[in-house]
PDB file of C-alpha atoms in Angstrom:
ATOM      1  CA  VAL C 140       7.932  13.879  11.255  1.00 96.00           C
ATOM      2  CA  LEU C 141       5.870  15.867  13.728  1.00 97.00           C
ATOM      3  CA  ASP C 142       2.390  14.560  14.542  1.00 97.00           C
ATOM      4  CA  VAL C 143       0.083  17.573  14.542  1.00 97.00           C
ATOM      5  CA  VAL C 144      -3.400  17.342  16.034  1.00 95.00           C
ATOM      6  CA  TYR C 145      -5.297  20.432  14.983  1.00 92.00           C
ATOM      7  CA  ASN C 146      -8.640  18.701  14.499  1.00 90.00           C
ATOM      8  CA  HIS C 147      -9.839  18.909  18.117  1.00 89.00           C
ATOM      9  CA  THR C 148      -8.890  20.182  21.552  1.00 88.00           C
ATOM     10  CA  ALA C 149      -9.672  19.131  25.095  1.00 86.00           C
ATOM     11  CA  GLY C 150     -12.676  20.778  26.755  1.00 86.00           C
ATOM     12  CA  ALA C 151     -13.736  23.098  23.952  1.00 87.00           C
ATOM     13  CA  ASN C 152     -16.173  25.025  26.154  1.00 86.00           C
ATOM     14  CA  ARG C 153     -13.307  25.836  28.565  1.00 88.00           C
ATOM     15  CA  HIS C 154     -10.564  26.135  25.961  1.00 88.00           C
ATOM     16  CA  PRO C 155      -8.884  29.518  25.428  1.00 89.00           C
ATOM     17  CA  PHE C 156     -10.083  29.468  21.787  1.00 91.00           C
ATOM     18  CA  ASP C 157     -13.721  29.533  22.843  1.00 88.00           C
ATOM     19  CA  GLN C 158     -13.012  32.063  25.579  1.00 90.00           C
ATOM     20  CA  LEU C 159     -11.221  34.322  23.101  1.00 89.00           C
ATOM     21  CA  VAL C 160     -13.960  34.277  20.441  1.00 92.00           C
ATOM     22  CA  PRO C 161     -16.973  32.210  21.544  1.00 91.00           C
ATOM     23  CA  GLY C 162     -18.367  30.029  18.770  1.00 90.00           C
ATOM     24  CA  TYR C 163     -15.617  30.840  16.253  1.00 95.00           C
ATOM     25  CA  TYR C 164     -12.917  28.181  16.496  1.00 95.00           C
ATOM     26  CA  TYR C 165     -15.196  25.120  16.629  1.00 95.00           C
ATOM     27  CA  ARG C 166     -17.765  23.815  14.184  1.00 96.00           C
ATOM     28  CA  GLN C 167     -21.267  23.564  15.539  1.00 94.00           C
ATOM     29  CA  ARG C 168     -24.412  21.716  14.577  1.00 93.00           C
ATOM     30  CA  PRO C 169     -27.581  23.696  13.750  1.00 92.00           C
ATOM     31  CA  ASP C 170     -28.742  23.307  17.366  1.00 93.00           C
ATOM     32  CA  GLY C 171     -25.558  25.036  18.645  1.00 91.00           C
ATOM     33  CA  THR C 172     -23.843  21.925  20.046  1.00 93.00           C
ATOM     34  CA  TYR C 173     -20.279  21.139  19.061  1.00 94.00           C
ATOM     35  CA  SER C 174     -19.854  19.015  15.977  1.00 95.00           C
ATOM     36  CA  ASP C 175     -17.727  15.971  16.741  1.00 95.00           C
ATOM     37  CA  ALA C 176     -16.072  14.468  13.661  1.00 96.00           C
ATOM     38  CA  ALA C 177     -13.019  13.818  15.853  1.00 95.00           C
ATOM     39  CA  ALA C 178     -14.912  11.624  18.365  1.00 93.00           C
ATOM     40  CA  CYS C 179     -13.304  13.756  21.077  1.00 92.00           C
ATOM     41  CA  GLY C 180     -16.174  16.156  21.699  1.00 92.00           C
ATOM     42  CA  ASN C 181     -15.410  18.848  19.116  1.00 94.00           C
ATOM     43  CA  GLU C 182     -13.710  19.735  15.846  1.00 95.00           C
ATOM     44  CA  VAL C 183     -11.962  22.913  14.766  1.00 96.00           C
ATOM     45  CA  SER C 184     -13.354  25.126  11.998  1.00 97.00           C
ATOM     46  CA  SER C 185     -10.269  25.086   9.793  1.00 97.00           C
ATOM     47  CA  GLU C 186     -12.179  26.871   7.032  1.00 98.00           C
ATOM     48  CA  ARG C 187     -12.348  30.030   9.143  1.00 97.00           C
ATOM     49  CA  PRO C 188      -9.545  32.522   8.432  1.00 98.00           C
ATOM     50  CA  MET C 189      -7.979  32.720  11.896  1.00 96.00           C
ATOM     51  CA  VAL C 190      -8.060  28.946  12.433  1.00 97.00           C
ATOM     52  CA  ARG C 191      -6.450  28.474   9.012  1.00 98.00           C
ATOM     53  CA  LYS C 192      -3.845  31.104   9.901  1.00 98.00           C
ATOM     54  CA  LEU C 193      -3.010  29.280  13.150  1.00 96.00           C
ATOM     55  CA  ILE C 194      -2.489  25.970  11.335  1.00 97.00           C
ATOM     56  CA  VAL C 195      -0.518  27.364   8.401  1.00 98.00           C
ATOM     57  CA  GLU C 196       1.732  29.670  10.395  1.00 98.00           C
ATOM     58  CA  SER C 197       2.498  27.125  13.099  1.00 98.00           C
ATOM     59  CA  VAL C 198       3.659  24.388  10.697  1.00 98.00           C
ATOM     60  CA  ALA C 199       5.772  26.934   8.808  1.00 98.00           C
ATOM     61  CA  TYR C 200       7.267  28.141  12.104  1.00 98.00           C
ATOM     62  CA  TRP C 201       8.164  24.616  13.239  1.00 98.00           C
ATOM     63  CA  ALA C 202       9.708  23.865   9.859  1.00 98.00           C
ATOM     64  CA  ARG C 203      11.733  27.094   9.881  1.00 98.00           C
ATOM     65  CA  GLU C 204      12.805  27.253  13.515  1.00 98.00           C
ATOM     66  CA  TYR C 205      13.073  23.566  14.444  1.00 98.00           C
ATOM     67  CA  HIS C 206      13.849  22.104  11.001  1.00 98.00           C
ATOM     68  CA  VAL C 207      10.891  19.716  11.117  1.00 98.00           C
ATOM     69  CA  ASP C 208      10.955  17.990   7.755  1.00 97.00           C
ATOM     70  CA  GLY C 209       7.591  16.269   7.834  1.00 98.00           C
ATOM     71  CA  PHE C 210       4.093  16.680   9.256  1.00 98.00           C
ATOM     72  CA  ARG C 211       1.469  14.024   9.923  1.00 97.00           C
ATOM     73  CA  PHE C 212      -2.024  15.522  10.315  1.00 98.00           C
ATOM     74  CA  ASP C 213      -4.237  13.586  12.712  1.00 96.00           C
ATOM     75  CA  LEU C 214      -7.736  13.004  11.270  1.00 96.00           C
ATOM     76  CA  MET C 215      -6.845  15.200   8.312  1.00 97.00           C
ATOM     77  CA  GLY C 216     -10.306  14.498   6.867  1.00 97.00           C
ATOM     78  CA  ILE C 217     -11.744  17.015   9.339  1.00 97.00           C
ATOM     79  CA  LEU C 218      -9.608  19.819   7.920  1.00 98.00           C
ATOM     80  CA  ASP C 219     -10.640  21.661   4.778  1.00 98.00           C
ATOM     81  CA  LEU C 220      -8.830  21.381   1.451  1.00 98.00           C
ATOM     82  CA  ARG C 221      -8.038  25.096   1.249  1.00 98.00           C
ATOM     83  CA  THR C 222      -6.214  25.018   4.601  1.00 98.00           C
ATOM     84  CA  MET C 223      -4.182  21.987   3.566  1.00 98.00           C
ATOM     85  CA  ARG C 224      -3.245  23.703   0.283  1.00 98.00           C
ATOM     86  CA  ALA C 225      -2.172  26.827   2.187  1.00 98.00           C
ATOM     87  CA  ALA C 226      -0.051  24.719   4.557  1.00 98.00           C
ATOM     88  CA  ARG C 227       1.620  23.051   1.559  1.00 98.00           C
ATOM     89  CA  VAL C 228       2.430  26.440   0.008  1.00 98.00           C
ATOM     90  CA  ALA C 229       3.819  27.765   3.314  1.00 98.00           C
ATOM     91  CA  LEU C 230       5.995  24.699   3.810  1.00 98.00           C
ATOM     92  CA  ASP C 231       7.276  24.902   0.238  1.00 98.00           C
ATOM     93  CA  GLN C 232       8.472  28.432   0.986  1.00 98.00           C
ATOM     94  CA  VAL C 233      10.593  26.954   3.782  1.00 98.00           C
ATOM     95  CA  ASP C 234      11.772  23.788   2.007  1.00 98.00           C
ATOM     96  CA  HIS C 235      10.170  22.051  -0.956  1.00 97.00           C
ATOM     97  CA  SER C 236      11.179  18.619   0.403  1.00 98.00           C
ATOM     98  CA  ILE C 237       9.049  18.809   3.573  1.00 98.00           C
ATOM     99  CA  PHE C 238       6.719  15.819   3.688  1.00 98.00           C
ATOM    100  CA  MET C 239       2.998  16.287   4.402  1.00 98.00           C
ATOM    101  CA  TYR C 240       0.526  13.499   5.011  1.00 97.00           C
ATOM    102  CA  GLY C 241      -2.338  12.620   7.281  1.00 97.00           C
ATOM    103  CA  GLU C 242      -5.232  10.389   8.111  1.00 95.00           C
ATOM    104  CA  GLY C 243      -7.571  11.003   5.199  1.00 93.00           C
ATOM    105  CA  TRP C 244     -10.728  10.355   7.169  1.00 93.00           C
ATOM    106  CA  ALA C 245     -12.736  11.635  10.121  1.00 94.00           C
ATOM    107  CA  ALA C 246     -14.085   9.728  13.115  1.00 93.00           C
ATOM    108  CA  GLY C 247     -17.646  10.965  12.584  1.00 93.00           C
ATOM    109  CA  SER C 248     -19.876  13.230  10.540  1.00 93.00           C
ATOM    110  CA  SER C 249     -19.179  16.938  10.119  1.00 95.00           C
ATOM    111  CA  PRO C 250     -21.177  19.957   8.940  1.00 96.00           C
ATOM    112  CA  LEU C 251     -18.311  20.738   6.544  1.00 97.00           C
ATOM    113  CA  PRO C 252     -19.293  19.060   3.257  1.00 97.00           C
ATOM    114  CA  GLU C 253     -17.206  16.025   2.290  1.00 96.00           C
ATOM    115  CA  THR C 254     -16.330  17.720  -1.008  1.00 97.00           C
ATOM    116  CA  GLU C 255     -14.450  20.408   0.951  1.00 98.00           C
ATOM    117  CA  ARG C 256     -12.596  18.090   3.337  1.00 98.00           C
ATOM    118  CA  ALA C 257      -9.063  16.645   3.097  1.00 98.00           C
ATOM    119  CA  LEU C 258     -10.369  13.101   2.770  1.00 96.00           C
ATOM    120  CA  LYS C 259      -8.632  10.318   0.856  1.00 93.00           C
ATOM    121  CA  ALA C 260     -11.328  10.597  -1.811  1.00 91.00           C
ATOM    122  CA  ASN C 261     -10.289  14.237  -2.386  1.00 95.00           C
ATOM    123  CA  LEU C 262      -6.505  13.782  -2.456  1.00 93.00           C
ATOM    124  CA  ARG C 263      -6.347  14.455  -6.187  1.00 92.00           C
ATOM    125  CA  GLN C 264      -7.285  18.039  -5.278  1.00 96.00           C
ATOM    126  CA  LEU C 265      -4.201  18.408  -3.077  1.00 96.00           C
ATOM    127  CA  ASP C 266      -0.740  18.817  -4.549  1.00 95.00           C
ATOM    128  CA  ARG C 267       1.960  16.865  -2.724  1.00 96.00           C
ATOM    129  CA  VAL C 268      -0.160  15.926   0.280  1.00 97.00           C
ATOM    130  CA  ALA C 269      -0.450  12.209   0.991  1.00 95.00           C
ATOM    131  CA  ALA C 270      -2.752  10.099   3.134  1.00 93.00           C
ATOM    132  CA  PHE C 271      -1.949   7.283   5.503  1.00 87.00           C
ATOM    133  CA  GLY C 272      -3.123   3.943   4.090  1.00 87.00           C
ATOM    134  CA  ASP C 273      -5.483   2.350   6.570  1.00 90.00           C
ATOM    135  CA  GLU C 274      -6.289  -0.251   3.923  1.00 92.00           C
ATOM    136  CA  LEU C 275      -2.753  -1.619   4.232  1.00 93.00           C
ATOM    137  CA  ARG C 276      -2.601  -1.258   8.022  1.00 92.00           C
ATOM    138  CA  ASP C 277      -5.858  -3.099   8.646  1.00 92.00           C
ATOM    139  CA  GLY C 278      -5.204  -5.536   5.822  1.00 93.00           C
ATOM    140  CA  VAL C 279      -1.860  -6.624   7.274  1.00 95.00           C
ATOM    141  CA  LYS C 280      -2.633  -6.653  11.006  1.00 94.00           C
ATOM    142  CA  GLY C 281      -6.420  -6.748  11.249  1.00 93.00           C
ATOM    143  CA  HIS C 282      -8.994  -4.084  12.024  1.00 90.00           C
ATOM    144  CA  TYR C 283      -7.624  -1.235  14.146  1.00 86.00           C
ATOM    145  CA  ALA C 284     -10.470  -1.349  16.681  1.00 85.00           C
ATOM    146  CA  ARG C 285     -11.120  -5.082  16.838  1.00 90.00           C
ATOM    147  CA  GLN C 286      -7.959  -6.264  18.562  1.00 88.00           C
ATOM    148  CA  THR C 287      -8.696  -9.985  18.274  1.00 92.00           C
ATOM    149  CA  GLU C 288      -9.367  -9.818  14.522  1.00 91.00           C
ATOM    150  CA  ARG C 289      -6.512 -11.289  12.524  1.00 94.00           C
ATOM    151  CA  GLY C 290      -4.981  -9.758   9.432  1.00 94.00           C
ATOM    152  CA  PHE C 291      -3.179 -11.053   6.366  1.00 96.00           C
ATOM    153  CA  ALA C 292       0.100 -11.421   8.305  1.00 95.00           C
ATOM    154  CA  SER C 293      -1.537 -13.815  10.757  1.00 94.00           C
ATOM    155  CA  GLY C 294      -3.311 -15.884   8.135  1.00 94.00           C
ATOM    156  CA  GLN C 295      -6.687 -14.195   7.661  1.00 93.00           C
ATOM    157  CA  PRO C 296      -7.852 -14.867   4.089  1.00 94.00           C
ATOM    158  CA  GLY C 297      -9.588 -12.271   1.931  1.00 94.00           C
ATOM    159  CA  LEU C 298      -7.281  -9.340   2.655  1.00 95.00           C
ATOM    160  CA  GLU C 299      -4.848  -9.843  -0.208  1.00 96.00           C
ATOM    161  CA  GLU C 300      -6.275  -7.028  -2.339  1.00 95.00           C
ATOM    162  CA  SER C 301      -6.059  -4.558   0.559  1.00 95.00           C
ATOM    163  CA  VAL C 302      -2.394  -5.453   1.046  1.00 96.00           C
ATOM    164  CA  LYS C 303      -1.686  -5.122  -2.696  1.00 96.00           C
ATOM    165  CA  PHE C 304      -3.530  -1.779  -2.744  1.00 95.00           C
ATOM    166  CA  GLY C 305      -1.178  -0.521  -0.034  1.00 93.00           C
ATOM    167  CA  ILE C 306       1.922  -1.920  -1.700  1.00 93.00           C
ATOM    168  CA  VAL C 307       1.221   0.017  -4.907  1.00 94.00           C
ATOM    169  CA  GLY C 308       0.570   3.187  -2.886  1.00 90.00           C
ATOM    170  CA  ALA C 309      -3.168   3.283  -3.608  1.00 90.00           C
ATOM    171  CA  THR C 310      -2.429   3.982  -7.266  1.00 90.00           C
ATOM    172  CA  GLU C 311      -3.912   2.482 -10.427  1.00 93.00           C
ATOM    173  CA  HIS C 312      -2.522  -1.024 -10.937  1.00 96.00           C
ATOM    174  CA  PRO C 313      -3.809  -3.818 -13.174  1.00 96.00           C
ATOM    175  CA  GLN C 314      -3.187  -6.505 -10.542  1.00 96.00           C
ATOM    176  CA  VAL C 315      -5.412  -4.939  -7.874  1.00 97.00           C
ATOM    177  CA  ASN C 316      -9.097  -5.827  -7.696  1.00 96.00           C
ATOM    178  CA  TYR C 317     -10.441  -2.600  -6.174  1.00 96.00           C
ATOM    179  CA  ALA C 318     -13.837  -4.144  -5.456  1.00 96.00           C
ATOM    180  CA  GLN C 319     -12.141  -6.372  -2.859  1.00 96.00           C
ATOM    181  CA  VAL C 320     -10.137  -3.645  -1.082  1.00 95.00           C
ATOM    182  CA  ASN C 321     -11.397  -3.166   2.472  1.00 92.00           C
ATOM    183  CA  TYR C 322     -12.116   0.609   2.378  1.00 90.00           C
ATOM    184  CA  SER C 323     -11.261   2.482  -0.816  1.00 89.00           C
ATOM    185  CA  LYS C 324     -12.824   1.059  -3.967  1.00 90.00           C
ATOM    186  CA  LYS C 325     -10.715   3.001  -6.447  1.00 88.00           C
ATOM    187  CA  PRO C 326      -7.137   4.267  -6.692  1.00 89.00           C
TER     188      PRO C 326
END
């Protein structure tokens, strides 16, 4: 599985993308500053045709030429649904068994509406694209950013439903109380 990080780049104002077509490859706020849903200073505009083309054609190339059989999209919730669908179609043309998943969230707000983003809440709109389960991760080991916080595995009570949610793959299950899951409140 290849970890692909399309959501942001280093030094957007000096990056070849911005030098090639200023203001095209990165989302901006109304005041012209870079939007930062990646918490790295910028975020790519995956909804724009040439950014989408870069993402779709590069994953297809790596699958074809290097036989990569899975892709993990970093902060997939920054990318738009249409781009993720196009990537799925392109990968299916190479090999229908190629696995696609990502982090179904963003690290901050974005001008791209949530209804258009590849967030966990929108996964039902994506065919054969999965999301990493941070409910299970943080439920088992403790919160990702609070290193001293314990998780279920080290005896922290109250995380049982988050662990069960992850075990059933975030699907509908009668033994999961969704109101007690740490992040998602529905399958």
